[in-house]
Amino acid sequence: MRILACVSTNFTEKRTFVLAVVCLLVQGLASAATLKINGSTTVNLPVAEAAEILRAERSMVIQVDTQGGSAGGIAALGDGLVQIGMSSKHLDETARTKYPNVDFQETRIGEDAVAMVVSKDVWDGGVRALSKDQVRGIYEGRITNWQSLGGPDRRIVFFNKEPGRGTWEVFAHWAYGDSKKAPPVSLLEVGGNEEARNKVASTRGALSQLSASWADGQTVFALALKNGEGQPIAPTAENIASHRYPMSRPLFLLTNGPPADEAKVFINFILGERGQGLVRKHGYLSLDQLKAW
Amino acid sequence: MTGSGKNRHEIPAAWSWTQASSWGFTGLAGVALGSMVLLFLWQSLPLWQHAGFGFFTGERWFYRQREFGILSMLYGTVVVSLIALLLAAPVGIGAALFTAEILPTRWRTPVKIVIELLAGIPSVIYGLLGILFLREWVYRALEPFDPLSGDTLITAGLLLAIMVLPTVMTLADDALKSVPAAQRRAARGLGLTRAETTFTVSLPQAWRGMIAALLLALGRALGEGIAVFFVIGRQDNQWPAHLLSLRPLTEAGQTLTSKLVGAEINLAYGDPLHWAAMVGLGLMLMMLVGGITWLGARWMRRKEHHAQGA
């Protein structure tokens, strides 16, 4: 409509040009109504698909991005760059103190588990479960070979999730009680889930923290974690929902104040039956599954 | 320059628009650059109070422990850029010799356009190709040295070499082409072969331009972020035990840019000291890239003066 109006105005060339520029500016302003979403690559999977559906069915204009993971989502929301932040961790006090003027509201859309994943050679070599002490030992560089963990004679390559990522926060919380207590280490770092899976799959002796739903059991494999009694607990849906598996985390959509306008439409869709179906489709637990167990 | 003030009064109209606006915009660019540097300096103030000169000499970067030393990252940056330059220089200059000296003129432009297109490919694409292919190849090729993974300084250097190749090639080609064709004809007329002409007439006159090309390529290599980010492993504090040892090249590392591209900037925001340290990294990078590019541009200009003088 707007474009047609611009083209049909019959003026001299110069004026048409000026008008075209004005029209472009107006369009630029109009697109401020775009729903912008940024954050965790874990939450991104169902969100991106929901965005696809809403674009097609309700012709909403939605941009979904995954710059900087959960911390990136929180920062983008705090700076007012997006209307919805995606986060795979609870909002901590630091975020609230950083952005005192932002009224962060968490809307839970599902639950995910963080798994310690290994490459095929390690899995085939017989490593199926790790205890907390063993994971700490690897993280801190005291255990450097899979042989001492019952695996093949190969150096352990730990791809550490970047600090600030929801995955890393959950890991650090489990291994050290608080992410601030995690010891300073210098390990290889990976960012998004795609990168972590790709690098673990293509490196022998690799280990990383990764959203359990990304462990496909073909190229990367999720290890079980041994509980206090030495019992291995695998990241299955049942164990996650019952919280027997220790590294699980809620998935959130964050808004500044209660969701409004397009953001509200979007969040309601995700919370609805079809949206929750998308959450399940990508290997996470939907809200009703959490209640059922 | 118009010289005396009297002249200016005679032709005020011609002066006012063209010259005033060009001065105005140049000034604007200068002010933008100046205020950017000032802003960076101001934002990084807490860092200088905290770490002082140790920022440049410290090998350890642990932001939770309030340790901010960039030496390891500087090492990564320098090594990766040098690898890139060492690999890109012979290939790029060789390709330039081919297009400028051997290729018929009507073929030169299409070939050059294709190569310059390579420079226009977004670096994130190079990075993804790096993850898909280069990491694997390097991992396999380095097998005898037992690398921990395919994320190594060599991988990053190789990727950068591919990325700066068009810059080296096209600028070196320009340098060769700026040698007057009449001199080549004269040399051929004296009975020199094509190779002799190239090595005794063209190259000696174009070498300044070649160095400028390499410096500008180095500037690009130093400043490249995303592509390096994907294949370098982003491992902090990889200061080598022996500076000249080649062993660290098969290990992961971190560069100034890969650090800045990473997620740490999100954590730094709101923590004045950590933020200042990240801004300090940016300032460092800006000075490094700016310095090298300026040097390259200066070489280029001097080359022109020589050409005019000759």
Coordinates of C-alpha atoms in Angstrom, one line a residue:
Chain A
M1 CA 0.0 0.0 0.0
R2 CA 2.6 2.5 1.1
I3 CA 4.9 1.6 -1.8
L4 CA 2.0 2.0 -4.3
A5 CA 1.2 5.4 -3.0
C6 CA 4.8 6.4 -3.5
V7 CA 5.0 5.2 -7.1
S8 CA 1.7 6.6 -8.2
T9 CA 2.5 10.2 -7.2
N10 CA 3.2 12.0 -10.5
F11 CA 5.7 14.7 -9.9
T12 CA 8.9 15.8 -11.5
E13 CA 11.8 13.4 -11.1
K14 CA 13.5 15.3 -8.3
R15 CA 10.4 15.5 -6.3
T16 CA 9.6 11.8 -6.9
F17 CA 13.1 11.0 -5.6
V18 CA 12.6 13.1 -2.5
L19 CA 9.2 11.5 -1.9
A20 CA 10.7 8.1 -2.4
V21 CA 13.2 8.9 0.3
V22 CA 10.5 10.1 2.6
C23 CA 8.5 7.0 1.9
L24 CA 11.5 4.8 2.8
L25 CA 11.9 6.7 6.0
V26 CA 8.3 6.3 6.9
Q27 CA 8.6 2.6 6.1
G28 CA 11.6 2.5 8.3
L29 CA 9.6 4.0 11.2
A30 CA 6.7 1.7 10.5
S31 CA 9.0 -1.4 10.8
A32 CA 9.7 -0.3 14.4
A33 CA 6.6 -2.5 15.0
T34 CA 8.8 -5.5 14.2
L35 CA 8.9 -8.0 17.0
K36 CA 12.6 -8.5 17.8
I37 CA 13.8 -11.5 19.8
N38 CA 17.3 -12.4 20.8
G39 CA 19.1 -14.8 23.1
S40 CA 19.8 -18.4 23.9
T41 CA 20.3 -20.8 21.0
T42 CA 18.6 -23.4 23.1
V43 CA 15.4 -21.5 23.4
N44 CA 15.8 -20.3 19.8
L45 CA 14.7 -23.7 18.3
P46 CA 11.0 -23.7 19.2
V47 CA 10.9 -19.9 19.1
A48 CA 12.3 -19.7 15.6
E49 CA 9.7 -22.2 14.4
A50 CA 6.9 -20.4 16.2
A51 CA 8.0 -17.2 14.5
E52 CA 7.9 -18.9 11.1
I53 CA 4.3 -20.0 11.8
L54 CA 3.2 -16.6 13.0
R55 CA 4.8 -14.9 10.0
A56 CA 2.9 -17.1 7.7
E57 CA -0.5 -17.3 9.4
R58 CA -0.8 -13.8 11.0
S59 CA 1.7 -12.0 8.8
M60 CA 3.6 -10.7 11.8
V61 CA 7.0 -9.2 11.3
I62 CA 9.4 -11.1 13.6
Q63 CA 13.2 -11.1 13.8
V64 CA 14.9 -13.9 15.8
D65 CA 18.6 -13.7 16.6
T66 CA 20.9 -15.6 18.9
Q67 CA 23.7 -13.1 19.5
G68 CA 25.6 -13.9 22.7
G69 CA 23.3 -16.6 24.1
S70 CA 21.2 -16.0 27.2
A71 CA 23.5 -13.1 28.5
G72 CA 23.1 -11.6 25.0
G73 CA 19.3 -11.9 25.2
I74 CA 19.2 -10.3 28.7
A75 CA 21.5 -7.5 27.5
A76 CA 19.6 -6.8 24.4
L77 CA 16.3 -6.7 26.3
G78 CA 17.9 -4.5 29.0
D79 CA 19.2 -2.1 26.3
G80 CA 15.7 -2.0 24.7
L81 CA 17.0 -3.5 21.4
V82 CA 14.5 -6.4 21.5
Q83 CA 11.0 -6.9 23.0
I84 CA 11.6 -10.5 24.0
G85 CA 14.8 -12.0 25.4
M86 CA 15.4 -15.8 25.3
S87 CA 17.2 -17.2 28.3
S88 CA 18.0 -20.7 29.5
K89 CA 18.8 -19.7 33.0
H90 CA 17.1 -17.9 35.9
L91 CA 17.7 -14.2 35.9
D92 CA 20.3 -13.4 38.6
E93 CA 20.7 -10.3 40.7
T94 CA 23.6 -8.9 38.5
A95 CA 21.2 -8.5 35.6
R96 CA 18.7 -6.7 37.7
T97 CA 21.3 -4.3 39.1
K98 CA 22.8 -3.7 35.7
Y99 CA 19.5 -2.6 34.4
P100 CA 17.7 -1.0 37.3
N101 CA 15.1 0.6 35.0
V102 CA 14.0 -2.6 33.3
D103 CA 11.2 -4.7 34.9
F104 CA 12.3 -8.2 33.8
Q105 CA 9.4 -10.6 33.6
E106 CA 10.1 -14.3 33.2
T107 CA 7.7 -16.5 31.3
R108 CA 8.6 -20.1 31.6
I109 CA 8.0 -22.1 28.4
G110 CA 9.6 -25.4 29.2
E111 CA 12.5 -27.3 30.7
D112 CA 15.7 -28.5 29.3
A113 CA 18.6 -30.6 30.6
V114 CA 22.3 -29.9 30.2
A115 CA 24.3 -33.0 29.3
M116 CA 27.9 -33.8 29.4
V117 CA 28.4 -35.0 25.8
V118 CA 31.3 -36.9 24.3
S119 CA 32.5 -37.9 20.9
K120 CA 31.9 -41.3 19.4
D121 CA 35.3 -42.7 20.2
V122 CA 34.9 -42.0 23.9
W123 CA 31.4 -43.4 24.0
D124 CA 32.5 -46.5 22.1
G125 CA 35.5 -46.7 24.3
G126 CA 33.2 -47.4 27.2
V127 CA 32.7 -44.1 29.0
R128 CA 29.0 -43.9 29.8
A129 CA 28.8 -41.9 33.1
L130 CA 30.8 -39.4 35.1
S131 CA 30.6 -38.4 38.7
K132 CA 30.7 -34.8 39.9
D133 CA 34.3 -35.2 41.2
Q134 CA 35.4 -36.6 37.9
V135 CA 33.9 -33.7 35.9
R136 CA 35.5 -31.2 38.3
G137 CA 38.8 -33.0 37.8
I138 CA 38.6 -32.7 34.1
Y139 CA 37.5 -29.1 34.2
E140 CA 40.4 -28.2 36.5
G141 CA 42.9 -30.1 34.4
R142 CA 43.7 -32.8 37.0
I143 CA 42.3 -35.5 34.8
T144 CA 43.6 -35.3 31.3
N145 CA 43.2 -38.7 29.8
W146 CA 40.1 -40.9 29.2
Q147 CA 42.0 -44.0 30.3
S148 CA 41.8 -43.1 33.9
L149 CA 38.0 -42.9 33.5
G150 CA 37.7 -46.3 31.9
G151 CA 37.9 -45.0 28.3
P152 CA 40.3 -45.1 25.5
D153 CA 43.9 -43.9 25.8
R154 CA 43.3 -40.4 24.5
R155 CA 43.7 -36.9 25.8
I156 CA 40.5 -35.2 27.0
V157 CA 39.6 -32.2 24.9
F158 CA 37.2 -30.1 26.9
F159 CA 35.2 -27.6 24.8
N160 CA 34.0 -25.3 27.5
K161 CA 30.8 -23.3 26.9
E162 CA 31.5 -19.6 27.0
P163 CA 30.8 -18.0 30.4
G164 CA 27.5 -16.2 30.3
R165 CA 25.8 -19.0 28.3
G166 CA 22.9 -20.6 30.0
T167 CA 24.4 -24.0 29.5
W168 CA 27.6 -23.0 31.3
E169 CA 25.8 -21.4 34.2
V170 CA 23.8 -24.6 34.8
F171 CA 27.0 -26.6 34.6
A172 CA 28.9 -24.4 37.0
H173 CA 26.0 -24.3 39.4
W174 CA 25.9 -28.1 39.5
A175 CA 29.6 -28.7 39.7
Y176 CA 30.5 -25.9 42.1
G177 CA 27.3 -24.8 43.7
D178 CA 27.5 -21.3 42.3
S179 CA 28.9 -20.0 39.0
K180 CA 31.0 -17.5 40.9
K181 CA 32.8 -20.3 42.7
A182 CA 33.9 -22.0 39.5
P183 CA 37.7 -21.9 39.4
P184 CA 39.4 -19.8 36.7
V185 CA 40.4 -22.1 33.8
S186 CA 41.6 -21.5 30.3
L187 CA 40.0 -24.1 28.1
L188 CA 38.9 -24.3 24.5
E189 CA 35.7 -22.3 24.2
V190 CA 32.5 -22.9 22.2
G191 CA 29.5 -20.7 21.8
G192 CA 26.2 -21.8 20.4
N193 CA 24.8 -25.3 20.4
E194 CA 25.6 -25.9 16.7
E195 CA 29.2 -25.0 17.3
A196 CA 29.5 -27.2 20.3
R197 CA 27.9 -30.2 18.7
N198 CA 29.9 -29.8 15.5
K199 CA 33.2 -29.5 17.3
V200 CA 32.6 -32.4 19.7
A201 CA 31.5 -34.6 16.8
S202 CA 34.6 -33.9 14.8
T203 CA 37.2 -34.1 17.5
R204 CA 38.5 -37.3 19.1
G205 CA 38.4 -37.4 22.9
A206 CA 36.0 -34.5 23.0
L207 CA 33.8 -33.5 26.0
S208 CA 31.5 -30.5 26.3
Q209 CA 28.4 -29.2 28.1
L210 CA 25.5 -29.2 25.7
S211 CA 21.7 -29.0 25.8
A212 CA 20.6 -32.7 26.2
S213 CA 18.2 -32.4 23.2
W214 CA 21.2 -31.8 20.9
A215 CA 22.9 -35.1 21.8
D216 CA 21.7 -37.1 18.8
G217 CA 23.2 -40.4 19.9
Q218 CA 24.9 -40.7 16.4
T219 CA 27.7 -38.2 16.5
V220 CA 27.5 -36.9 20.0
F221 CA 26.4 -38.9 23.1
A222 CA 25.0 -37.7 26.4
L223 CA 26.7 -39.2 29.4
A224 CA 24.8 -40.1 32.6
L225 CA 25.8 -38.4 35.8
K226 CA 26.4 -40.4 38.9
N227 CA 24.5 -39.2 41.9
G228 CA 25.7 -39.4 45.5
E229 CA 25.2 -43.1 45.7
G230 CA 27.2 -43.7 42.5
Q231 CA 24.1 -44.5 40.5
P232 CA 24.2 -43.2 36.9
I233 CA 21.2 -41.0 36.0
A234 CA 20.7 -40.4 32.3
P235 CA 19.1 -37.2 31.0
T236 CA 15.8 -38.8 30.1
A237 CA 12.5 -37.0 30.1
E238 CA 11.4 -38.8 33.2
N239 CA 14.6 -38.0 35.1
I240 CA 14.6 -34.4 34.0
A241 CA 11.0 -33.8 35.0
S242 CA 11.4 -35.5 38.4
H243 CA 14.7 -33.5 38.9
R244 CA 16.6 -36.7 39.6
Y245 CA 18.9 -35.6 36.8
P246 CA 20.7 -32.7 38.4
M247 CA 21.6 -30.4 35.5
S248 CA 18.2 -29.3 34.3
R249 CA 17.1 -25.8 33.7
P250 CA 14.0 -23.8 32.9
L251 CA 13.6 -22.1 29.5
F252 CA 12.3 -18.5 29.6
L253 CA 11.1 -15.8 27.4
L254 CA 11.9 -12.4 29.1
T255 CA 10.0 -9.2 28.6
N256 CA 10.2 -5.7 30.1
G257 CA 7.1 -5.6 32.2
P258 CA 4.2 -7.9 31.4
P259 CA 4.1 -9.0 27.7
A260 CA 2.2 -6.5 25.6
D261 CA 1.2 -6.2 21.9
E262 CA 3.0 -8.4 19.5
A263 CA 5.1 -9.9 22.3
K264 CA 2.0 -11.0 24.1
V265 CA 0.6 -12.6 21.0
F266 CA 3.9 -14.4 20.5
I267 CA 4.2 -15.6 24.1
N268 CA 0.6 -16.8 24.2
F269 CA 1.2 -18.8 21.1
I270 CA 4.3 -20.5 22.6
L271 CA 2.3 -21.2 25.8
G272 CA -0.6 -22.6 23.7
E273 CA -1.0 -26.2 22.5
R274 CA 0.8 -25.7 19.2
G275 CA 3.7 -23.8 20.8
Q276 CA 4.1 -26.4 23.5
G277 CA 4.1 -29.0 20.8
L278 CA 7.1 -27.2 19.3
V279 CA 8.9 -27.2 22.6
R280 CA 8.4 -31.0 22.8
K281 CA 9.4 -31.4 19.2
H282 CA 12.8 -30.0 19.9
G283 CA 13.5 -32.4 22.7
Y284 CA 12.6 -30.2 25.6
L285 CA 9.9 -30.9 28.3
S286 CA 6.7 -28.9 27.8
L287 CA 5.0 -27.4 30.8
D288 CA 2.3 -30.1 31.1
Q289 CA 5.0 -32.8 31.0
L290 CA 6.7 -31.2 33.9
K291 CA 3.5 -31.3 35.9
A292 CA 2.7 -34.9 34.9
W293 CA 5.8 -36.4 36.5
Chain B
M1 CA 45.4 25.4 -2.6
T2 CA 44.5 28.7 -3.9
G3 CA 47.5 30.4 -2.3
S4 CA 46.9 34.1 -1.4
G5 CA 43.7 35.4 0.2
K6 CA 43.2 37.8 -2.6
N7 CA 42.5 34.9 -5.0
R8 CA 39.8 33.6 -2.7
H9 CA 38.0 36.8 -2.8
E10 CA 37.9 36.8 -6.6
I11 CA 36.2 33.5 -6.9
P12 CA 34.2 33.0 -3.8
A13 CA 31.4 31.0 -5.4
A14 CA 33.7 28.3 -6.7
W15 CA 35.5 28.1 -3.5
S16 CA 32.5 28.0 -1.1
W17 CA 30.6 24.9 -2.2
T18 CA 33.2 22.3 -3.2
Q19 CA 35.9 23.3 -0.9
A20 CA 33.8 24.2 2.1
S21 CA 31.9 21.0 2.0
S22 CA 34.9 18.8 1.5
W23 CA 36.7 20.6 4.4
G24 CA 33.5 20.2 6.4
F25 CA 33.2 16.5 5.8
T26 CA 36.9 15.8 6.3
G27 CA 36.6 17.7 9.5
L28 CA 33.5 15.7 10.5
A29 CA 35.4 12.5 9.8
G30 CA 38.3 13.8 11.9
V31 CA 36.1 14.8 14.7
A32 CA 34.3 11.4 14.7
L33 CA 37.6 9.6 14.8
G34 CA 39.0 11.9 17.5
S35 CA 35.9 11.6 19.7
M36 CA 35.9 7.9 19.3
V37 CA 39.4 7.6 20.6
L38 CA 38.6 10.0 23.4
L39 CA 35.5 8.0 24.3
F40 CA 37.5 4.7 24.3
L41 CA 40.1 6.3 26.5
W42 CA 37.5 7.7 28.9
Q43 CA 35.6 4.4 29.0
S44 CA 38.8 2.4 29.7
L45 CA 39.9 4.8 32.5
P46 CA 39.2 2.3 35.3
L47 CA 41.4 -0.2 33.6
W48 CA 44.5 2.0 33.5
Q49 CA 44.0 2.8 37.1
H50 CA 43.7 -0.9 38.0
A51 CA 46.2 -2.6 35.7
G52 CA 48.3 0.3 34.4
F53 CA 51.1 -0.8 32.1
G54 CA 50.5 -4.4 33.3
F55 CA 47.7 -4.5 30.8
F56 CA 50.3 -4.8 28.0
T57 CA 52.8 -7.0 29.8
G58 CA 50.4 -9.4 31.6
E59 CA 50.0 -12.9 30.2
R60 CA 47.0 -13.8 32.3
W61 CA 43.4 -12.8 31.6
F62 CA 41.0 -14.0 34.3
Y63 CA 38.2 -11.4 34.5
R64 CA 36.7 -12.9 37.7
Q65 CA 40.0 -12.6 39.4
R66 CA 40.4 -9.1 38.1
E67 CA 43.5 -10.0 36.1
F68 CA 43.6 -8.3 32.7
G69 CA 46.7 -9.0 30.7
I70 CA 46.6 -9.0 26.9
L71 CA 50.0 -10.4 26.0
S72 CA 48.7 -13.9 25.2
M73 CA 46.0 -12.4 22.9
L74 CA 48.6 -10.1 21.3
Y75 CA 50.8 -13.2 20.6
G76 CA 47.8 -14.9 19.0
T77 CA 47.0 -11.9 16.9
V78 CA 50.6 -11.4 15.7
V79 CA 51.2 -15.1 15.0
V80 CA 47.9 -15.6 13.1
S81 CA 48.4 -12.5 11.0
L82 CA 52.0 -13.4 10.2
I83 CA 51.0 -16.9 9.1
A84 CA 48.3 -15.4 6.9
L85 CA 50.7 -12.9 5.4
L86 CA 53.4 -15.5 4.8
L87 CA 51.0 -17.7 2.9
A88 CA 49.1 -15.0 1.1
A89 CA 52.2 -13.0 -0.1
P90 CA 53.7 -15.5 -2.5
V91 CA 50.4 -16.6 -3.9
G92 CA 49.0 -13.1 -4.2
I93 CA 52.0 -11.6 -5.7
G94 CA 52.4 -14.5 -8.0
A95 CA 48.8 -14.1 -9.2
A96 CA 49.4 -10.4 -9.6
L97 CA 52.5 -11.1 -11.8
F98 CA 50.3 -13.3 -13.9
T99 CA 47.4 -10.9 -14.4
A100 CA 49.6 -7.8 -14.9
E101 CA 52.5 -9.3 -17.0
I102 CA 51.2 -12.3 -18.8
L103 CA 47.5 -12.3 -19.1
P104 CA 46.2 -10.5 -22.2
T105 CA 44.6 -7.2 -21.2
R106 CA 41.1 -8.1 -22.2
W107 CA 41.2 -11.0 -19.8
R108 CA 42.8 -9.0 -17.0
T109 CA 39.6 -7.2 -15.9
P110 CA 37.3 -10.2 -15.7
V111 CA 39.9 -12.2 -13.7
K112 CA 40.4 -9.2 -11.4
I113 CA 36.8 -8.7 -10.8
V114 CA 36.3 -12.4 -9.9
I115 CA 39.2 -12.2 -7.4
E116 CA 37.9 -8.9 -6.0
L117 CA 34.5 -10.5 -5.5
L118 CA 36.3 -12.9 -3.1
A119 CA 37.0 -9.8 -0.9
G120 CA 33.3 -9.0 -0.8
I121 CA 32.2 -12.3 0.8
P122 CA 31.1 -11.7 4.4
S123 CA 33.6 -13.0 6.8
V124 CA 31.0 -15.1 8.7
I125 CA 30.7 -17.2 5.5
Y126 CA 34.5 -17.8 5.6
G127 CA 34.1 -18.7 9.2
L128 CA 31.4 -21.3 8.6
L129 CA 33.5 -22.8 5.7
G130 CA 36.4 -22.9 8.1
I131 CA 34.3 -24.9 10.6
L132 CA 33.0 -27.2 7.9
F133 CA 36.2 -27.9 6.0
L134 CA 39.4 -26.2 7.1
R135 CA 39.2 -27.4 10.8
E136 CA 38.9 -31.0 9.6
W137 CA 41.7 -30.7 7.0
V138 CA 44.1 -29.1 9.5
Y139 CA 43.2 -31.7 12.2
R140 CA 44.0 -34.5 9.8
A141 CA 47.1 -32.9 8.3
L142 CA 48.5 -32.1 11.8
E143 CA 47.9 -35.7 13.0
P144 CA 51.7 -36.5 13.3
F145 CA 52.0 -33.6 15.8
D146 CA 49.0 -34.9 17.9
P147 CA 47.0 -31.7 18.0
L148 CA 44.3 -31.5 20.7
S149 CA 41.7 -30.4 18.1
G150 CA 41.3 -28.8 14.7
D151 CA 41.1 -25.4 16.4
T152 CA 44.7 -24.1 16.1
L153 CA 46.6 -20.9 15.3
I154 CA 47.5 -22.5 12.0
T155 CA 43.8 -23.0 11.1
A156 CA 43.1 -19.4 11.8
G157 CA 46.2 -18.3 9.9
L158 CA 45.2 -20.4 6.9
L159 CA 41.7 -19.0 6.9
L160 CA 42.9 -15.5 7.1
A161 CA 45.4 -16.1 4.3
I162 CA 42.5 -17.0 2.0
M163 CA 40.6 -13.9 3.2
V164 CA 43.5 -11.4 2.6
L165 CA 44.6 -13.0 -0.7
P166 CA 42.3 -10.8 -2.9
T167 CA 43.7 -7.6 -1.1
V168 CA 47.3 -8.7 -1.8
M169 CA 46.6 -9.7 -5.3
T170 CA 44.6 -6.8 -6.5
L171 CA 46.9 -4.1 -4.9
A172 CA 50.0 -5.8 -6.2
D173 CA 48.5 -6.0 -9.6
D174 CA 47.8 -2.3 -9.4
A175 CA 51.4 -1.6 -8.4
L176 CA 52.7 -3.6 -11.4
K177 CA 50.3 -1.9 -13.8
S178 CA 51.4 1.5 -12.6
V179 CA 54.8 0.8 -14.2
P180 CA 54.5 2.5 -17.7
A181 CA 53.9 0.1 -20.5
A182 CA 56.4 2.0 -22.6
Q183 CA 59.2 0.8 -20.4
R184 CA 58.2 -2.8 -20.9
R185 CA 58.1 -2.3 -24.7
A186 CA 61.5 -0.7 -24.6
A187 CA 62.9 -3.6 -22.6
R188 CA 61.4 -6.2 -25.0
G189 CA 62.8 -4.1 -27.8
L190 CA 66.2 -4.4 -26.3
G191 CA 65.9 -8.2 -26.6
L192 CA 64.9 -9.0 -23.0
T193 CA 62.6 -12.0 -22.5
R194 CA 59.3 -11.6 -20.8
A195 CA 60.7 -13.0 -17.6
E196 CA 63.7 -10.7 -17.7
T197 CA 61.4 -7.7 -18.3
T198 CA 59.3 -8.7 -15.3
F199 CA 62.2 -9.1 -13.0
T200 CA 64.4 -6.2 -14.1
V201 CA 61.9 -3.6 -15.1
S202 CA 58.5 -4.2 -13.5
L203 CA 59.3 -5.7 -10.1
P204 CA 62.0 -3.2 -9.1
Q205 CA 59.6 -0.3 -9.7
A206 CA 56.6 -2.0 -8.2
W207 CA 58.1 -3.3 -4.9
R208 CA 57.0 -0.3 -2.9
G209 CA 53.5 -0.8 -4.0
M210 CA 53.8 -4.5 -3.1
I211 CA 54.9 -3.7 0.4
A212 CA 51.9 -1.3 0.7
A213 CA 49.7 -4.1 -0.5
L214 CA 51.1 -6.4 2.2
L215 CA 50.7 -3.8 4.9
L216 CA 47.1 -3.2 4.0
A217 CA 46.5 -6.9 3.9
L218 CA 48.1 -7.2 7.3
G219 CA 45.7 -4.5 8.5
R220 CA 42.8 -6.5 7.3
A221 CA 44.2 -9.7 8.9
L222 CA 44.7 -8.0 12.3
G223 CA 41.2 -6.6 12.3
E224 CA 39.3 -9.7 11.2
G225 CA 37.1 -11.1 13.9
I226 CA 34.2 -13.5 13.1
A227 CA 36.1 -15.9 10.9
V228 CA 39.0 -16.3 13.3
F229 CA 36.5 -16.6 16.1
F230 CA 35.2 -19.9 14.7
V231 CA 38.4 -21.8 14.2
I232 CA 40.9 -20.5 16.7
G233 CA 39.5 -22.3 19.8
R234 CA 39.3 -19.1 21.9
Q235 CA 41.5 -20.6 24.6
D236 CA 42.8 -17.8 26.9
N237 CA 46.2 -17.5 28.4
Q238 CA 48.1 -19.4 25.8
W239 CA 51.4 -17.6 26.3
P240 CA 54.1 -19.9 24.8
A241 CA 56.9 -21.3 27.0
H242 CA 59.3 -20.5 24.1
L243 CA 58.5 -17.6 21.9
L244 CA 60.1 -19.0 18.8
S245 CA 58.8 -22.5 19.2
L246 CA 56.4 -23.7 16.5
R247 CA 54.6 -26.1 18.9
P248 CA 52.0 -23.4 20.0
L249 CA 50.9 -23.1 16.4
T250 CA 49.3 -26.5 16.6
E251 CA 47.4 -25.4 19.7
A252 CA 44.4 -23.2 20.2
G253 CA 44.7 -19.6 21.2
Q254 CA 42.9 -16.3 21.3
T255 CA 43.3 -13.0 19.4
L256 CA 42.2 -9.5 20.3
T257 CA 39.4 -9.8 17.9
S258 CA 38.1 -13.3 18.8
K259 CA 37.9 -12.1 22.4
L260 CA 36.0 -9.0 21.4
V261 CA 33.6 -11.0 19.2
G262 CA 32.9 -13.5 22.0
A263 CA 30.2 -13.6 24.7
E264 CA 32.4 -11.9 27.3
I265 CA 31.4 -8.5 26.2
N266 CA 27.9 -9.2 27.4
L267 CA 29.1 -10.1 30.8
A268 CA 31.4 -7.1 31.0
Y269 CA 28.6 -4.7 30.5
G270 CA 27.7 -3.1 33.8
D271 CA 30.9 -4.1 35.5
P272 CA 33.0 -0.9 35.1
L273 CA 36.4 -2.5 35.4
H274 CA 35.7 -5.5 33.2
W275 CA 34.0 -3.2 30.6
A276 CA 37.0 -0.9 30.7
A277 CA 39.3 -3.9 30.0
M278 CA 37.2 -4.9 27.0
V279 CA 37.2 -1.3 25.8
G280 CA 41.0 -1.3 26.3
L281 CA 41.2 -4.3 24.0
G282 CA 39.2 -2.4 21.4
L283 CA 41.5 0.6 21.8
M284 CA 44.6 -1.6 21.4
L285 CA 43.1 -3.2 18.3
M286 CA 42.1 0.1 16.8
M287 CA 45.6 1.5 17.3
L288 CA 47.2 -1.6 15.8
V289 CA 45.0 -1.8 12.7
G290 CA 45.0 2.0 12.3
G291 CA 48.8 2.2 12.6
I292 CA 49.4 -0.6 10.1
T293 CA 46.9 0.8 7.6
W294 CA 48.3 4.3 7.9
L295 CA 51.8 2.9 7.3
G296 CA 50.5 1.0 4.2
A297 CA 48.7 4.1 2.9
R298 CA 51.9 6.1 3.4
W299 CA 54.0 3.6 1.4
M300 CA 51.4 3.8 -1.3
R301 CA 51.6 7.5 -1.5
R302 CA 55.4 7.6 -1.5
K303 CA 55.3 5.1 -4.4
E304 CA 53.2 7.6 -6.3
H305 CA 55.6 10.4 -5.6
H306 CA 58.5 8.3 -6.9
A307 CA 56.6 7.4 -10.0
Q308 CA 55.9 11.1 -10.6
G309 CA 59.5 12.0 -9.9
A310 CA 60.9 9.4 -12.3

